[in-house]
GROMACS .gro file of C-alpha atoms in nm:
model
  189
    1UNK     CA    1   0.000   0.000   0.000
    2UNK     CA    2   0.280   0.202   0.092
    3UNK     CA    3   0.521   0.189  -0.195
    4UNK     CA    4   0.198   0.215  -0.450
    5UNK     CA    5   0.028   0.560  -0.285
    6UNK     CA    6   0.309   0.685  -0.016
    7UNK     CA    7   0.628   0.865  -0.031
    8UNK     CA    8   0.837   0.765  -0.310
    9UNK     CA    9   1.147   0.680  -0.150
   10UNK     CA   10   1.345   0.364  -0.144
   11UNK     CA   11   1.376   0.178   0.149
   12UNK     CA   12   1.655  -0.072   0.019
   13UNK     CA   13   2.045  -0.010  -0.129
   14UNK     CA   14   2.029  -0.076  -0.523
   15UNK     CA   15   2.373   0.131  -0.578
   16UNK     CA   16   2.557  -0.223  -0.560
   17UNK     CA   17   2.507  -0.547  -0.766
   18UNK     CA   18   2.626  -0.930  -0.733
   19UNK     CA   19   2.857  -1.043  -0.961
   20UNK     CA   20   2.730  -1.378  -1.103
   21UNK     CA   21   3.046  -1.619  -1.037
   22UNK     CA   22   3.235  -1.532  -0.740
   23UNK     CA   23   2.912  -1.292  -0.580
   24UNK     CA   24   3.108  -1.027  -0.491
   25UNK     CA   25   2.947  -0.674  -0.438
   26UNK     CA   26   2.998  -0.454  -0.663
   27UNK     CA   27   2.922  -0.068  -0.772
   28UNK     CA   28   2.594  -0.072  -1.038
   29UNK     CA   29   2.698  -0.034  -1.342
   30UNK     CA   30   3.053  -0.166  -1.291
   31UNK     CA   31   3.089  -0.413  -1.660
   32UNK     CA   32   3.352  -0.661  -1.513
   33UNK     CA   33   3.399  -0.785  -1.162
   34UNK     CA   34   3.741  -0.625  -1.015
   35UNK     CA   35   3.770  -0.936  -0.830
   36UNK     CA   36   3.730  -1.262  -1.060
   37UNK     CA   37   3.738  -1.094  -1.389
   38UNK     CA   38   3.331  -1.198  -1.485
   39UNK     CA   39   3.145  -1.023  -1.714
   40UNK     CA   40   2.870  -0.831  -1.496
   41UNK     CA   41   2.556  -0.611  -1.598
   42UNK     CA   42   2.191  -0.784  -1.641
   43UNK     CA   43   2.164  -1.145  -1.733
   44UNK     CA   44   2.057  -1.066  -2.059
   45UNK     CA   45   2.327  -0.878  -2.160
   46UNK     CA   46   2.591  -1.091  -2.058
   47UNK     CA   47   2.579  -1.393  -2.346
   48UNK     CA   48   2.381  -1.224  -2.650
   49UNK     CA   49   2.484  -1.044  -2.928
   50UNK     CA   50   2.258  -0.813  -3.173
   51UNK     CA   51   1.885  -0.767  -3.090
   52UNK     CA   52   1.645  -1.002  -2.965
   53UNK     CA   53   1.420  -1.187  -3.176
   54UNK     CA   54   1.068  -1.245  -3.273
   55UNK     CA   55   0.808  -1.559  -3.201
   56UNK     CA   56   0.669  -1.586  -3.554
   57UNK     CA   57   0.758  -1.267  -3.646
   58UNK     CA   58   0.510  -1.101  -3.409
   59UNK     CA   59   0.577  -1.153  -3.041
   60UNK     CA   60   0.909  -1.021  -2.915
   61UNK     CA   61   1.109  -1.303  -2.767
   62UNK     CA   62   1.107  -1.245  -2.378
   63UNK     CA   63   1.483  -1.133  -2.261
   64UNK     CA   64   1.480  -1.168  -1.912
   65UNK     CA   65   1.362  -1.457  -1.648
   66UNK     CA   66   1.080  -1.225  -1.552
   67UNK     CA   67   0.922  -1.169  -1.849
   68UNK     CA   68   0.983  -1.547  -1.947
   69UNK     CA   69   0.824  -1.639  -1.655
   70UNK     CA   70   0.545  -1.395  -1.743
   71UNK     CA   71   0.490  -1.537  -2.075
   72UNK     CA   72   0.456  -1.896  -1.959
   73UNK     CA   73   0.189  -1.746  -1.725
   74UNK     CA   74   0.011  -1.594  -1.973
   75UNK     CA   75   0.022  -1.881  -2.277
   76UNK     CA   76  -0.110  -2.097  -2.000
   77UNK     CA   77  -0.465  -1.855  -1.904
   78UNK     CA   78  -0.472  -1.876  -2.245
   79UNK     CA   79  -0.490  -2.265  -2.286
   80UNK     CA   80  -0.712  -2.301  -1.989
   81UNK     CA   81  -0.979  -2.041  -2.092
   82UNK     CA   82  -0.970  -2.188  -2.468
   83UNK     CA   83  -1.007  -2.549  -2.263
   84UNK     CA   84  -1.283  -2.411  -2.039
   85UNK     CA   85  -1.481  -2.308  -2.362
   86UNK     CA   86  -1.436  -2.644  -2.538
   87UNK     CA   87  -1.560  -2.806  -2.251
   88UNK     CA   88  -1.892  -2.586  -2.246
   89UNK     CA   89  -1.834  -2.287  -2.034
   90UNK     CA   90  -1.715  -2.234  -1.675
   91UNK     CA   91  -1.924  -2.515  -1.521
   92UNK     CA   92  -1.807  -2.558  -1.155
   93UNK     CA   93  -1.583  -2.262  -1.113
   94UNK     CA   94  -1.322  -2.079  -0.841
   95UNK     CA   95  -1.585  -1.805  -0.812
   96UNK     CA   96  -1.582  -1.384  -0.821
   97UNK     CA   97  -1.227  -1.419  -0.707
   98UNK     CA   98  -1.145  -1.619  -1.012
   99UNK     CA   99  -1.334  -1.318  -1.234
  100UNK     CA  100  -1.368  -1.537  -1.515
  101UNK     CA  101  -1.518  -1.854  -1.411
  102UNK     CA  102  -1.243  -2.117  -1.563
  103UNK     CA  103  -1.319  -2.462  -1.474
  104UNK     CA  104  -1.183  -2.691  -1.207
  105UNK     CA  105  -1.183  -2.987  -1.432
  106UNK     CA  106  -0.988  -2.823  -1.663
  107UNK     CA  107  -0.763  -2.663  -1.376
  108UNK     CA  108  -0.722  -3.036  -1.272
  109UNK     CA  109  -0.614  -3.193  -1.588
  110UNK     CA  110  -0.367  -2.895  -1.652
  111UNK     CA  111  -0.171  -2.962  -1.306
  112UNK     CA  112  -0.319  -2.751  -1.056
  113UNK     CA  113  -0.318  -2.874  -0.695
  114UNK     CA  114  -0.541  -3.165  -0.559
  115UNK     CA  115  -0.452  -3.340  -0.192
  116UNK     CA  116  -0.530  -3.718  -0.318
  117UNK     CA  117  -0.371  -3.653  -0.656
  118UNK     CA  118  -0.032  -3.560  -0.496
  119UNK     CA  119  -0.078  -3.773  -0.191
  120UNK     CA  120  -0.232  -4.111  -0.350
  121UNK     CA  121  -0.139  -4.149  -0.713
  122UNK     CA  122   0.215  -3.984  -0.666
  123UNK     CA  123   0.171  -3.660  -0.935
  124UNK     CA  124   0.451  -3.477  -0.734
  125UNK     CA  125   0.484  -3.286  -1.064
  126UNK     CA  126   0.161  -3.078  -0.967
  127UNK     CA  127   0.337  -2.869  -0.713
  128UNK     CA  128   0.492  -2.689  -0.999
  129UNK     CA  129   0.291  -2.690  -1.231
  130UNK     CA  130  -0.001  -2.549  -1.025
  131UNK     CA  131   0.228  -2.230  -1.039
  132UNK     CA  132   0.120  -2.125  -1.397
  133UNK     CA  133  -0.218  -2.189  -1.337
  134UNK     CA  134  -0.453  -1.907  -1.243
  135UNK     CA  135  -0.846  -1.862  -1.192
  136UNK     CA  136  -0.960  -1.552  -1.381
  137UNK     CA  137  -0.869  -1.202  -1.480
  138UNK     CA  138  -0.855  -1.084  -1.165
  139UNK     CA  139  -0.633  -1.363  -0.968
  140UNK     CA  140  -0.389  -1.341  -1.331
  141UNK     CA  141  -0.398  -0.977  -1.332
  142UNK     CA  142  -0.251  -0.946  -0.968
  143UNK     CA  143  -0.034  -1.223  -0.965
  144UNK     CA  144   0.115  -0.997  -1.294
  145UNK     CA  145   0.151  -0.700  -1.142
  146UNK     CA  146   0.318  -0.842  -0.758
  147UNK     CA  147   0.576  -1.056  -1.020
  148UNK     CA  148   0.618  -0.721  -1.242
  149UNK     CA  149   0.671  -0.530  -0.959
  150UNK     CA  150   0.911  -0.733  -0.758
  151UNK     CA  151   1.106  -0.992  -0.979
  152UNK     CA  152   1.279  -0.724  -1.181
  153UNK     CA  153   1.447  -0.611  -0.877
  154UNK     CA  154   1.555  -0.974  -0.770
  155UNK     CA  155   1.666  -1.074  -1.091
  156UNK     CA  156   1.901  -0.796  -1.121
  157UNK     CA  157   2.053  -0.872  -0.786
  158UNK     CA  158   2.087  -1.239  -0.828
  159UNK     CA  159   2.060  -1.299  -1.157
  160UNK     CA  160   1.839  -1.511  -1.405
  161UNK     CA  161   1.870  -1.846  -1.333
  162UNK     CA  162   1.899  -1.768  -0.938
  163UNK     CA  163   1.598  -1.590  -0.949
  164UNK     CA  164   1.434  -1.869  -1.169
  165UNK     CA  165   1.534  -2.119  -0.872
  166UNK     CA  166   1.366  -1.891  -0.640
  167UNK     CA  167   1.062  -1.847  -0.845
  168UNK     CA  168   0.990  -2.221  -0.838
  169UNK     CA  169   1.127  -2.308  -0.490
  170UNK     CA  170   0.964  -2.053  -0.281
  171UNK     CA  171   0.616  -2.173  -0.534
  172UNK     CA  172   0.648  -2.534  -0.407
  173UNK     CA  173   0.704  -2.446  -0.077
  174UNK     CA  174   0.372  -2.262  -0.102
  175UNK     CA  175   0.195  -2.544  -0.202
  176UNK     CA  176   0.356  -2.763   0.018
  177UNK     CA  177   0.224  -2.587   0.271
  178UNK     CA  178  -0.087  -2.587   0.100
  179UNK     CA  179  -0.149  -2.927   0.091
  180UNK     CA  180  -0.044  -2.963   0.476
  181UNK     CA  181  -0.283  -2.705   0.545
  182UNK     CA  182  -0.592  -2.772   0.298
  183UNK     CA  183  -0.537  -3.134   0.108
  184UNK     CA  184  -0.882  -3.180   0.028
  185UNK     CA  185  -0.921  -2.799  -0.188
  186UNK     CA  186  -0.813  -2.778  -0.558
  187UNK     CA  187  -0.506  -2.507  -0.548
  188UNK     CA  188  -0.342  -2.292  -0.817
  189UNK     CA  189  -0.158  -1.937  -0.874
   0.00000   0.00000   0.00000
């Protein structure tokens, strides 16, 4: 509440960065580590060379772990709305806080979270891929903006594939707990 309407000041130090093989702190903006010699900046200006590409010759290809991450997110709303009409509408649904009624079927059968599927038949595999799932337009939109708003930050302290680790870890913890707490209730986001 207080970073989107209050005082616009930072509360944290951004002037240094990590470098990405010996994780040294360094000054922002500093192109090679003084200390091991590693090429520093963002991730995604480290290995490329020229300009990033395009998906079909339409859709910029996404540059950084955030916006990768973002993308997957997105492609897979996609997929489960165009399932959700295919299998006749929203049917039994998340509710107004899934703003878009997708259905839990469908939910199911694309990986979200379910106690006895996890606990009985072993599908492990859910506690990621429940991650990518979301309910509506609402639940999407403001797991967006919280990833938007924070994983840019992260991912140029730590790097891509650090923050990528973090990402996932920190979401199956979540749903861990999840299933400790609720096993019985069909989880996503």
């Amino acid at each position: 509440w207080e970073s989107s309407f209050g005082a616009a000041e930072q509360k944290y130090d951004t002037s240094h960065q990590m470098c990405p093989e010996c994780r040294a702190l360094n000054p922002r903006g500093t192109k090679v580590c003084p200390h091991c010699g590693a090429r520093m900046g963002p991730q995604r200006a480290r290995g490329g060379t020229g300009t990033p590409g395009r998906v079909m010759g339409i859709i910029p290809t996404p540059t950084s772990a955030t916006s990768m991450l973002a993308a997957a997110i997105v492609l897979m709303f996609v997929v489960e709305w165009f399932m959700t009409q295919r299998a006749g509408g929203a049917g039994q649904s998340m509710g107004f806080f899934g703003m878009g009624g997708l259905n839990n079927v469908v939910m199911a059968r694309l990986g979200a979270l379910y106690g006895p599927y996890v606990i009985v038949f072993g599908q492990w595999w859910r506690l990621v891929t429940a991650i990518f799932l979301h309910a509506g337009i609402l639940h999407i939109g403001l797991n967006l903006w919280v990833l938007f708003d924070i994983a840019p930050e992260v991912e140029g302290l730590f790097g891509m594939s650090k923050f990528i680790v973090f990402f996932l870890a920190t979401g199956v913890f979540g749903y861990i707990v999840s299933l400790w707490w609720m096993p019985m209730v069909l989880s996503i986001g």
